[in-house]
XYZ file of C-alpha atoms in Angstrom:
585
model
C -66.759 27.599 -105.473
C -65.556 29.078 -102.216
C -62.411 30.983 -102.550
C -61.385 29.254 -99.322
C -60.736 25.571 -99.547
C -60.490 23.577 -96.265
C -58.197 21.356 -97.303
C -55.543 23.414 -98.211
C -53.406 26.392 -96.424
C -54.268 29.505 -97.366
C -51.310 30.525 -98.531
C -48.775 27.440 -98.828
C -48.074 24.202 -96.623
C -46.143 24.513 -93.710
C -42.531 23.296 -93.669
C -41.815 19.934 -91.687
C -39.695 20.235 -88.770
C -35.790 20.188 -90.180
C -34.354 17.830 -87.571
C -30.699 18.659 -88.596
C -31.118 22.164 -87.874
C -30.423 23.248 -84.422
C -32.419 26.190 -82.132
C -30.659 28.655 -80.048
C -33.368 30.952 -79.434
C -36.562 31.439 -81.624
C -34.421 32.895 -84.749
C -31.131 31.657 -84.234
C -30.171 28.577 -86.129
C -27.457 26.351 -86.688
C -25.933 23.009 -88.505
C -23.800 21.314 -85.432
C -20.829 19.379 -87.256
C -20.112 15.875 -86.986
C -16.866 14.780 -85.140
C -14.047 16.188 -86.105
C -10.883 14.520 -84.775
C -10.731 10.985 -83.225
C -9.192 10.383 -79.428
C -5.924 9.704 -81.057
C -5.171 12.816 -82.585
C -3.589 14.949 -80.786
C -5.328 18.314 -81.169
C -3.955 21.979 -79.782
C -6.569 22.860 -76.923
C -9.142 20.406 -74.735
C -11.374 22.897 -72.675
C -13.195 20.953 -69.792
C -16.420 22.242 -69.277
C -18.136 24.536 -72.361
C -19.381 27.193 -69.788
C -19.304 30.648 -69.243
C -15.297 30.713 -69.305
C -15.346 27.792 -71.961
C -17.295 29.272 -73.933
C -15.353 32.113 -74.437
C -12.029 30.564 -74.788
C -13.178 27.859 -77.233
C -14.674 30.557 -79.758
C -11.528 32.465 -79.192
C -9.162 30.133 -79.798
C -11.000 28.071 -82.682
C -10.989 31.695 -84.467
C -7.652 32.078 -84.214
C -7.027 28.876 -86.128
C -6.185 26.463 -83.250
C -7.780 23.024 -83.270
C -9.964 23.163 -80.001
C -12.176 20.299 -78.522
C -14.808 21.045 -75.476
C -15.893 18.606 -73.788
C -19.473 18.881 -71.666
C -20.816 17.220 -68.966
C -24.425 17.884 -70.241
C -25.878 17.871 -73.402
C -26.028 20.553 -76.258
C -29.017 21.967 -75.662
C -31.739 22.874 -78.402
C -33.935 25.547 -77.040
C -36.857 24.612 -78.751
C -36.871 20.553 -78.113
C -35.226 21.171 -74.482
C -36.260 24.144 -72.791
C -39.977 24.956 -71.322
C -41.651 28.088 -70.185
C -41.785 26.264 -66.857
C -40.388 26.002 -63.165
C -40.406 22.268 -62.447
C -39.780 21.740 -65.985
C -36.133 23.355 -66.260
C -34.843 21.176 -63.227
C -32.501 19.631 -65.570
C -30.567 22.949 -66.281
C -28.748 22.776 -62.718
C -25.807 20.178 -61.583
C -27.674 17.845 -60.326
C -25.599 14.915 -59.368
C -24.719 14.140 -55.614
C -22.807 16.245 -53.814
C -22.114 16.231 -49.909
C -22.507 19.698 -48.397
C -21.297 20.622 -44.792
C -20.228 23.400 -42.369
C -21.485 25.720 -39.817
C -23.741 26.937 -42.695
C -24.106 24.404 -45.031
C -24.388 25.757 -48.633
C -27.628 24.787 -51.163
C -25.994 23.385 -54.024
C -27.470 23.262 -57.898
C -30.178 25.533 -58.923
C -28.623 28.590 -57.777
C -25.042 28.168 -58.390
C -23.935 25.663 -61.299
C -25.299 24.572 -64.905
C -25.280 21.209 -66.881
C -25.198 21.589 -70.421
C -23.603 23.549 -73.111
C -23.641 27.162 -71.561
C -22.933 26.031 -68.035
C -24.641 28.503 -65.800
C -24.660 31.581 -67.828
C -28.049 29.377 -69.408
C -30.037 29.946 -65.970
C -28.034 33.523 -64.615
C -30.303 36.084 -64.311
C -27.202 38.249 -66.564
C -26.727 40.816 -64.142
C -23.192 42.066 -65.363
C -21.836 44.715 -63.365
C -18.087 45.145 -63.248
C -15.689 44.854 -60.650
C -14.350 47.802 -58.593
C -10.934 48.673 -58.739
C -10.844 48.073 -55.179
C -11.695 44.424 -55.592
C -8.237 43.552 -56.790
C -6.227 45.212 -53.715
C -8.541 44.017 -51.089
C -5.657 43.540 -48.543
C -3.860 46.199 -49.373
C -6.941 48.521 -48.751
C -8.771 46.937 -46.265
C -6.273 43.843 -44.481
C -9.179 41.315 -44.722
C -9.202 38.722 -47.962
C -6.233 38.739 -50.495
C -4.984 41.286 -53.659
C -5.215 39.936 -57.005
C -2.166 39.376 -59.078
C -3.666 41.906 -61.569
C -5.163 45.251 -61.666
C -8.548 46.390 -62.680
C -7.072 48.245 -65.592
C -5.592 45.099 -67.061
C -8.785 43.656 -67.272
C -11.021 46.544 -68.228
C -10.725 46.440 -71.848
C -11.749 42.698 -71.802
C -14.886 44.188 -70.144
C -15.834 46.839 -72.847
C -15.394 43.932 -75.064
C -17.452 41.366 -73.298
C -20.065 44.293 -72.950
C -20.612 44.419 -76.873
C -20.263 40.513 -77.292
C -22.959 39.507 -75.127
C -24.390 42.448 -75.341
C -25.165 44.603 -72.104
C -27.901 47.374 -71.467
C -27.419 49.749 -68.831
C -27.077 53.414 -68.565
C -25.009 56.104 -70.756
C -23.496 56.917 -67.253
C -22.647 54.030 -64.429
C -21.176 55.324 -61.193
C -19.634 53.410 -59.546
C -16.435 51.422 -59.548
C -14.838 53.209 -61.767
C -17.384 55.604 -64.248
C -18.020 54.130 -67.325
C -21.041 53.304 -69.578
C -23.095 50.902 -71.552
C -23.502 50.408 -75.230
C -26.807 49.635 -75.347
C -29.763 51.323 -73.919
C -31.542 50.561 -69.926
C -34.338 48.276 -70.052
C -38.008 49.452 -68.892
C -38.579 49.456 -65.193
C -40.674 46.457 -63.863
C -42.853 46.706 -60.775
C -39.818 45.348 -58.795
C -37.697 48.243 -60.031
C -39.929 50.816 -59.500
C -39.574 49.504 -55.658
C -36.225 49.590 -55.684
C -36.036 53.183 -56.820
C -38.513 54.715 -55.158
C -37.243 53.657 -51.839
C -33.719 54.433 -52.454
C -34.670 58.131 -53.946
C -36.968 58.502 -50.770
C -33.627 57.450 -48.488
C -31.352 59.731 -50.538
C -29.071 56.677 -52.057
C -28.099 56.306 -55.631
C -29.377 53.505 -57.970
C -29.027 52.261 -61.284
C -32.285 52.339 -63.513
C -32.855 49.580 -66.708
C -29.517 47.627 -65.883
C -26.234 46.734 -66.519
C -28.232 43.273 -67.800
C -27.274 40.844 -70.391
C -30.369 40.951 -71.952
C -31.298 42.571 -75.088
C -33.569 45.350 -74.932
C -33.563 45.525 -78.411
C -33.314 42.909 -81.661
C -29.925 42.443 -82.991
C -28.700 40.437 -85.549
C -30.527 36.825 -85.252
C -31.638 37.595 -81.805
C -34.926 38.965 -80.905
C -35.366 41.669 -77.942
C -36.906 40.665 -74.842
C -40.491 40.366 -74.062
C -40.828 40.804 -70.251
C -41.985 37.476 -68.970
C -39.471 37.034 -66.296
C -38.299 33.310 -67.128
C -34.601 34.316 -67.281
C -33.534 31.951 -64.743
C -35.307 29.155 -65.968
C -33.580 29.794 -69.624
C -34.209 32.317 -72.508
C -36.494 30.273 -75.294
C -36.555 34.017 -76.771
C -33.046 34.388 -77.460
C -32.735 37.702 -75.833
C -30.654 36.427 -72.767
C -27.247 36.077 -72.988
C -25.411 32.878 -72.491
C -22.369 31.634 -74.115
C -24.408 29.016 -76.205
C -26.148 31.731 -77.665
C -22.987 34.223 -77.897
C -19.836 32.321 -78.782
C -20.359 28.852 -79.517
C -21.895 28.993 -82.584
C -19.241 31.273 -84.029
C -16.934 28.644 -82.341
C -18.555 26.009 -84.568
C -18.012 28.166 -87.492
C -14.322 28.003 -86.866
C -13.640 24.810 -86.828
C -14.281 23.655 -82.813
C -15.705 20.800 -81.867
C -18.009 20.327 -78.501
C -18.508 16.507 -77.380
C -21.527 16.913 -74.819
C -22.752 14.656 -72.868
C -18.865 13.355 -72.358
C -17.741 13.380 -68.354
C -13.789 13.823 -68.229
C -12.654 11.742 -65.175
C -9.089 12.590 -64.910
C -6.019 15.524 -66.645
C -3.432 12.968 -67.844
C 0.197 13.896 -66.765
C 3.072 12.358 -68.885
C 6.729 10.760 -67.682
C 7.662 14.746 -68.290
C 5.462 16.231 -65.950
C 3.338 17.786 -68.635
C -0.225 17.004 -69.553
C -1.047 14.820 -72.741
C -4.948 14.893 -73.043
C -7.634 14.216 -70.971
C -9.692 10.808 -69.976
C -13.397 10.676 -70.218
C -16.500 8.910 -70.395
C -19.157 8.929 -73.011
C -22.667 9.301 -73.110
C -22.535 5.053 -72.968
C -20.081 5.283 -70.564
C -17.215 4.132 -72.459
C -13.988 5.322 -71.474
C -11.989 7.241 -74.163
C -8.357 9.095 -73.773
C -7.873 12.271 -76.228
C -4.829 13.704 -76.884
C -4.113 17.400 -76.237
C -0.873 19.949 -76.298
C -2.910 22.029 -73.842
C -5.505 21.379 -71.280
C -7.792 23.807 -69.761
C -9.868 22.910 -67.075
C -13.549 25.304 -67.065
C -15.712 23.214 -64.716
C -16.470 26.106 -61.974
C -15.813 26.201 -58.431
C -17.018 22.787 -57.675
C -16.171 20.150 -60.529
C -12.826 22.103 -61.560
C -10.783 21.888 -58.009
C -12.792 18.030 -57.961
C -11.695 16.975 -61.114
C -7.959 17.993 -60.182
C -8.253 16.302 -57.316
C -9.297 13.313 -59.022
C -6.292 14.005 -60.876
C -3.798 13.125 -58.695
C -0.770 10.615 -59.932
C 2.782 10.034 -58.929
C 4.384 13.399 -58.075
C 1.025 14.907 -57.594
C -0.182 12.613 -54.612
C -2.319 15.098 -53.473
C -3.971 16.367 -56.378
C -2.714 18.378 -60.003
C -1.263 22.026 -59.662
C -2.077 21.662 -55.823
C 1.914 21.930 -54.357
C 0.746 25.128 -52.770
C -1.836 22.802 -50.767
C -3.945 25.473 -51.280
C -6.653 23.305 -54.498
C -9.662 23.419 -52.923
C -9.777 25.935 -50.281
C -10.773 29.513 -50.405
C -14.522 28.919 -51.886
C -16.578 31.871 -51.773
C -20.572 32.000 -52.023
C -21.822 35.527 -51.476
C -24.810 36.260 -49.146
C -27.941 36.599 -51.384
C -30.708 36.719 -48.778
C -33.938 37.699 -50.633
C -36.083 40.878 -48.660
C -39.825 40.364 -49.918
C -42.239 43.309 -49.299
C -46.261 43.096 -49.471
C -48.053 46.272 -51.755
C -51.161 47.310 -51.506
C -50.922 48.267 -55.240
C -50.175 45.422 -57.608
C -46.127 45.164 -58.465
C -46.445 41.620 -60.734
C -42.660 40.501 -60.157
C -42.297 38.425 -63.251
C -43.144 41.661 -65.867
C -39.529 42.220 -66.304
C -36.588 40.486 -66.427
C -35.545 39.566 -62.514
C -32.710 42.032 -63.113
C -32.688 45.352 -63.833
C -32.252 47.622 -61.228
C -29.661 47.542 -58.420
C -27.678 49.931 -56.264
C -23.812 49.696 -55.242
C -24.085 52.682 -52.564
C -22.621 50.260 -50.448
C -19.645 48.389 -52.299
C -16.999 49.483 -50.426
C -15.475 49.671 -46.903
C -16.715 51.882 -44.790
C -14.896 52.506 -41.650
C -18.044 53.686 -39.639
C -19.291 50.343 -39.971
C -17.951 46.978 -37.888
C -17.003 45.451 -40.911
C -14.753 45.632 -44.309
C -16.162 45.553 -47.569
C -19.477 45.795 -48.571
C -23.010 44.751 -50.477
C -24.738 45.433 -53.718
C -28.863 45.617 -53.553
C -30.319 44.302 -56.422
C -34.128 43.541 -58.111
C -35.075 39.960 -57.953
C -38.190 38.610 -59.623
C -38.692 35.028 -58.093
C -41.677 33.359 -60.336
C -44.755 31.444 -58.039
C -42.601 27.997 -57.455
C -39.905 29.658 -55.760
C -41.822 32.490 -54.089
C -43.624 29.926 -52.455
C -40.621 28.067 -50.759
C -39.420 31.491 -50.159
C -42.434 32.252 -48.095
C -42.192 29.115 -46.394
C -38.588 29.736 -45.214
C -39.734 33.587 -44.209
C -42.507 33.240 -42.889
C -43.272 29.716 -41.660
C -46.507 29.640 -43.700
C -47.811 25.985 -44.902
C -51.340 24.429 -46.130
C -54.030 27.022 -46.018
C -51.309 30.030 -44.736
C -49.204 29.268 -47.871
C -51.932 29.166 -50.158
C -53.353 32.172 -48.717
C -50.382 34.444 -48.869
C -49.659 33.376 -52.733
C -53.349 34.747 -53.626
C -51.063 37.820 -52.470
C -48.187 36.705 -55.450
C -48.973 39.989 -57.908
C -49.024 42.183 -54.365
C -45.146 41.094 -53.464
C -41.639 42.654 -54.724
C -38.841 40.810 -53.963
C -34.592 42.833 -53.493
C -31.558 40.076 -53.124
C -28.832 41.048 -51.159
C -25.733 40.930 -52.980
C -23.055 41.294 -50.106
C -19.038 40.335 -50.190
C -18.250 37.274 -48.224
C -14.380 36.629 -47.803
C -12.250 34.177 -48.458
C -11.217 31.852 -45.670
C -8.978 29.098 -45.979
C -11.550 26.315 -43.961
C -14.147 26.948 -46.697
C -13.366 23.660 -48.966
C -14.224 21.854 -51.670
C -12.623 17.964 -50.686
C -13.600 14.698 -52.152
C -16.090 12.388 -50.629
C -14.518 9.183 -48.989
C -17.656 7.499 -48.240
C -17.999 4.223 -50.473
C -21.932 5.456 -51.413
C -20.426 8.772 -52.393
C -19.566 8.356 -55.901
C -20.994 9.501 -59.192
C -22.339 6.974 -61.711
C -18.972 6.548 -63.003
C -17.312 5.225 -59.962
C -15.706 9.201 -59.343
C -15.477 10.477 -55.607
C -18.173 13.317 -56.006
C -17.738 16.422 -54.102
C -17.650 17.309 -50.748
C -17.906 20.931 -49.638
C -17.743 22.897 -46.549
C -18.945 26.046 -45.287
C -18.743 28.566 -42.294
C -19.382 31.976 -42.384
C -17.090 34.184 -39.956
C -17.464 37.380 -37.822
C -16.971 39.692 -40.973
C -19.362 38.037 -42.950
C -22.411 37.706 -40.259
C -22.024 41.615 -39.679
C -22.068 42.138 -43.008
C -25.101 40.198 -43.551
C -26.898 41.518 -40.901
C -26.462 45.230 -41.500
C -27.225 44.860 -45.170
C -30.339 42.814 -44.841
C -31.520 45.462 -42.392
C -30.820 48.162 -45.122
C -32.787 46.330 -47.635
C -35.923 46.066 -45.451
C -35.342 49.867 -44.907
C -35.680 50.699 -48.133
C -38.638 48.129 -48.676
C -40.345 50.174 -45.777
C -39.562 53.081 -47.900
C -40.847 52.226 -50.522
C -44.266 51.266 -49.090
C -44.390 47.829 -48.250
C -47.195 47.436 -45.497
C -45.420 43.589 -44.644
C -41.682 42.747 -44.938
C -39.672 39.104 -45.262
C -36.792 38.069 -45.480
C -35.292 34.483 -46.415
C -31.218 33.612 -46.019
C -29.332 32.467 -48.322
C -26.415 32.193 -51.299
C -25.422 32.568 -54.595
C -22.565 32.522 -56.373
C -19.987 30.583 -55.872
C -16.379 31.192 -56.637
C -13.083 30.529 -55.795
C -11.200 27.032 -54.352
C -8.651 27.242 -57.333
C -7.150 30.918 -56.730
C -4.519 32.378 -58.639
C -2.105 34.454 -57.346
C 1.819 35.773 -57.476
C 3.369 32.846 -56.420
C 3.446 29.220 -56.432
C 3.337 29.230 -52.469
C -0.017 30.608 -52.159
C -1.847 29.676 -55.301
C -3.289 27.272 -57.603
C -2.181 29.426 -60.758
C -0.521 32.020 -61.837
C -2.504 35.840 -63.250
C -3.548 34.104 -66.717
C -4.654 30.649 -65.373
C -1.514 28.846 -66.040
C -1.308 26.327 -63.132
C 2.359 26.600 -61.617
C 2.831 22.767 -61.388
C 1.963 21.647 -64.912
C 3.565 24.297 -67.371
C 0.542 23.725 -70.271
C -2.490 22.894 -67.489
C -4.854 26.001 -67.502
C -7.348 26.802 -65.054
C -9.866 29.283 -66.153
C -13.297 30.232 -64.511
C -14.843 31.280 -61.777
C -12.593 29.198 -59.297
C -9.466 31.482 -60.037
C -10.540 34.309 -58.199
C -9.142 35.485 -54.935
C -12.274 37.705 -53.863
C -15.428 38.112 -55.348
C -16.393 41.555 -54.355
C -20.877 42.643 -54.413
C -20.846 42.275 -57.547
C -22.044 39.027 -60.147
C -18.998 36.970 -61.155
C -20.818 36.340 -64.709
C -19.099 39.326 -66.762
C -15.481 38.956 -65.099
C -15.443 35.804 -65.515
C -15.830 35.884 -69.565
C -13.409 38.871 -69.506
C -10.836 36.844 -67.875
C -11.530 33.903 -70.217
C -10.960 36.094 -73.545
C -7.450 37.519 -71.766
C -6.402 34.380 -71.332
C -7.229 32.998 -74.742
C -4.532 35.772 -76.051
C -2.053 35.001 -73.332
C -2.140 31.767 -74.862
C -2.115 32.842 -78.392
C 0.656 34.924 -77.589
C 2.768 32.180 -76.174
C 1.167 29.087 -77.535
C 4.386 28.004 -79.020
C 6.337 28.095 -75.460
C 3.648 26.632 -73.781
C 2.995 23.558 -76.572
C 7.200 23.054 -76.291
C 7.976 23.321 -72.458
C 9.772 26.819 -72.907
C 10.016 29.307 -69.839
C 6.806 31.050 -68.424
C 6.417 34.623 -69.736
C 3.943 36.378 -67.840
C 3.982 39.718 -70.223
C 0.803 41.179 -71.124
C -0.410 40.031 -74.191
C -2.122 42.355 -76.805
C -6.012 42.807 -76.774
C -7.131 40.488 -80.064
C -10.187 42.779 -81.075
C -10.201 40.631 -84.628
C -11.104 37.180 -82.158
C -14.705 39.241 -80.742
C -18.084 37.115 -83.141
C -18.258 39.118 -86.133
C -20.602 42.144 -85.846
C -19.866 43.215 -82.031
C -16.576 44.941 -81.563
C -17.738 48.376 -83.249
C -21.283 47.655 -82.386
C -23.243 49.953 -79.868
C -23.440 53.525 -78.957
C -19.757 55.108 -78.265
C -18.978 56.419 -74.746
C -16.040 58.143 -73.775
């Protein structure tokens, strides 16, 4: 008798798939609980949108003991039944829906700039996460272009040596730029695109950061494997080595007691006969129309859907829209200019061995008064896989049919370097609602118009730093350079600021109209400096869950606002982070 037998495993049978388990990542694993409350109870905290700012504040405030419902647009994703290795396959990762876009220079909306599912668009960043400069929050002050922040940098900055161990980032022992600091986890490899970067930088004399600061892990931690180089960041981590809030914070927000309803389209903030909000309204995944109760709302919907859904908010005493007396809901959105410079090597560079970030320079952050224009740009590695090199070829270079297909034989021959550069706020930059009667969603909601112009600052600024980029391609080596316009990023039209004359909110999201209506993401912020809004964003998301958990009890009862700083809650960071990494001083 053989000691194999072909009819049975060698070892023991496999296990049948466990359909009430659910993937985030190839080791991470989790139970997702049932309902928790019903629309009529009237629970402490609704979060609107379970992004990269709802994330954050709905494992924050769940761990503190608050009862916390988030409510998603898209569905929970499971990484293994949802996500492919593929281009055209993650499509349904990006918002989607219909949205009218407009302006001078009309902006591309969805794949770039806004998610659809739990983890909102921290699932498809590419988890660049450099900080802020200090200079970012006193842009007017400094410079007389844009507007200050009602905080400083160092109010902020221990939420980002937090949010650097939570997620957690890579980068160098020594960063410097902004203000010197550095990274608790050690710099990725260098890719063929990073290699570019650096060598033409150190051939033009200008600094650059090697291996990161990148969301990515560049080793295993915990239930979370280290990356293996394949460059499908953007198109969602199946690895598990990517951070994105679903992987970081929700399931620790599960394990406290939250509760996420996905697939579940809120349609209006309710306002009561005192002027306060009592809950949100919503659709289902079957379209039924539910109401649940809330003490606080925060709305966590991004640039776009958050100043739309207040909008769609309006009511008696807020004919024009919720927290909008300032008239100011909606305008201010800020993209930043990402063109993309593409070089041609003789020598192979294979753009997608590497994660598409993880080398960049900020050289060029801030204002320089030799040049025609305030502020500044980031350069940064970008690893575009064949799909998207392709249309970015066709934009560059004009190629189609046999020319196309030609010049991607050339794909492993090609590095690609975004331009990362500061546009600034101005006030005719919108997001509006669509009046049209074919311009509504499939729930009968106005969808979202937005409009965009870029002004005399910006174009400069575009033009000098695109010109930089394909002088340090040329550096470099590249015997043929590209270069394709275009955006990412998109912040802004929901700004906070000092007062209630200016502003949507006030430095902790609290809108100025409705005493316990938050606003909290990426639409708060007055600039967005050269650098990716990713990390700020979640830093500004875990002050504000303390702000609230310092004054919950004022805010829940209609007492006075209190904007004193809260304490830093280091007990509310997922278990194992906080002390985690190497200590730098």
């Amino acid at each position: 008798m053989s000691f194999f037998d072909k009819d049975k495993p060698l070892f023991r049978a496999f296990k049948a798939a466990n359909d009430e388990l659910h993937h985030l990542g190839s080791m991470q694993k989790i139970v997702i609980p049932r309902r928790r409350w019903r629309d009529e109870d009237e629970v402490d905290v609704a979060i609107v949108g379970v992004g990269a700012a709802g994330g954050v504040l709905l494992q924050r405030l769940a761990r503190a003991g608050l009862s916390v419902v988030g409510f998603e647009a898209g569905p929970f994703w499971d990484t293994e039944r949802d996500w492919v290795s593929d281009e055209a396959g993650s499509h349904n990762l990006y918002w989607n829906d219909l949205r009218i876009t407009g302006g001078e220079h009309p902006l591309a909306l969805g794949s770039n700039n806004s998610g659809k599912g739990v983890g909102g668009g921290s699932v498809h960043w590419a988890a660049f996460t450099p900080r802020f400069h200090p200079s970012d929050f006193e842009v007017y002050t400094r410079d007389g272009v844009g507007a200050d922040w009602p905080l400083t940098y160092e109010e902020i900055e221990p939420y980002y040596e937090l949010l650097e161990r939570e997620m957690p980032v890579a980068g160098p022992a020594y960063y410097p730029w902004g203000k010197p600091h550095g990274y608790p986890y050690a710099p990725h490899p260098m890719g063929g695109v990073g290699d570019t970067l650096i060598k033409g930088c150190t051939k033009l004399g200008i600094g650059v950061s090697a291996g990161g600061p990148v969301a990515i892990l560049s080793a295993s931690r915990g239930d979370r494997p280290h990356c293996i180089y394949r460059g499908f960041c953007i198109q969602a981590c199946k690895v598990g080595a990517k951070a994105s809030t679903l992987i970081t914070h929700v399931p620790d927000a599960l394990k406290n007691g939250a509760e996420i309803r996905d697939e579940s389209m809120v349609s209006r903030v309710s306002i009561n006969k005192q002027g306060r909000t009592d809950g949100v309204v919503y659709f289902d995944r079957d379209g039924r129309e539910h109401f649940q109760k809330a003490r606080i709302v925060i709305v966590s919907g991004y640039a776009i859907e958050t100043p739309r859904l207040l909008l769609n908010s309006a009511c008696p005493g807020h004919e024009h829209g919720l927290a909008n007396s300032s008239g100011t809901l909606g305008k201010y959105l800020m993209a930043q200019a990402g063109n993309v410079i593409a070089g041609r090597f003789d020598e192979l560079i294979r753009m997608y061995k590497a994660p598409p970030a993880h080398a960049l320079t900020e050289e060029f952050y801030e204002t320089d008064p030799k040049r025609d224009f305030a502020r500044g740009f980031a350069v940064q590695t970008v690893g575009p896989l064949p799909i998207a090199f392709a249309k970015q070829m066709a934009a560059a270079k004009g190629v189609w049919g046999w020319g196309l297909r030609r010049t991607m034989m050339d794909y492993n021959h090609w590095s690609a370097l975004g331009l990362l550069g500061e546009i600034l706020p101005w006030e005719e930059n919108r997001v509006e609602l669509a009046t049209g009667s074919d311009q509504k969603d499939r729930f009968g909601l106005p969808v979202a118009r937005v409009s965009f112009t870029l002004h005399e600052n910006d174009k400069r600024m575009i033009e000098f730093g695109k010109n930089k980029v394909v002088e340090i391609m040329r550096a470099a080596g590249a015997v043929e350079v590209v270069q394709e316009p275009r955006y990412a990023h998109l912040v802004g039209a929901a700004r906070m600021g000092s007062t209630p004359h200016d502003s949507v909110c006030d430095k902790f999201g609290r809108t100025w109209d409705v005493n316990n209506l938050f606003v909290m993401d990426g639409s708060v912020m007055p600039t967005q400096g050269s650098a990716n809004p990713g990390l700020t964003i979640q830093a500004l998301a875990a002050r504000t869950a303390d702000y609230i958990l310092s004054q919950k009890d004022s805010i829940m009862n209609g007492g006075q606002r209190d904007l004193a700083t809260p304490p830093v809650r280091k007990t509310l960071c997922p278990p194992g982070t906080f002390r985690s990494g190497i200590p730098h001083l």
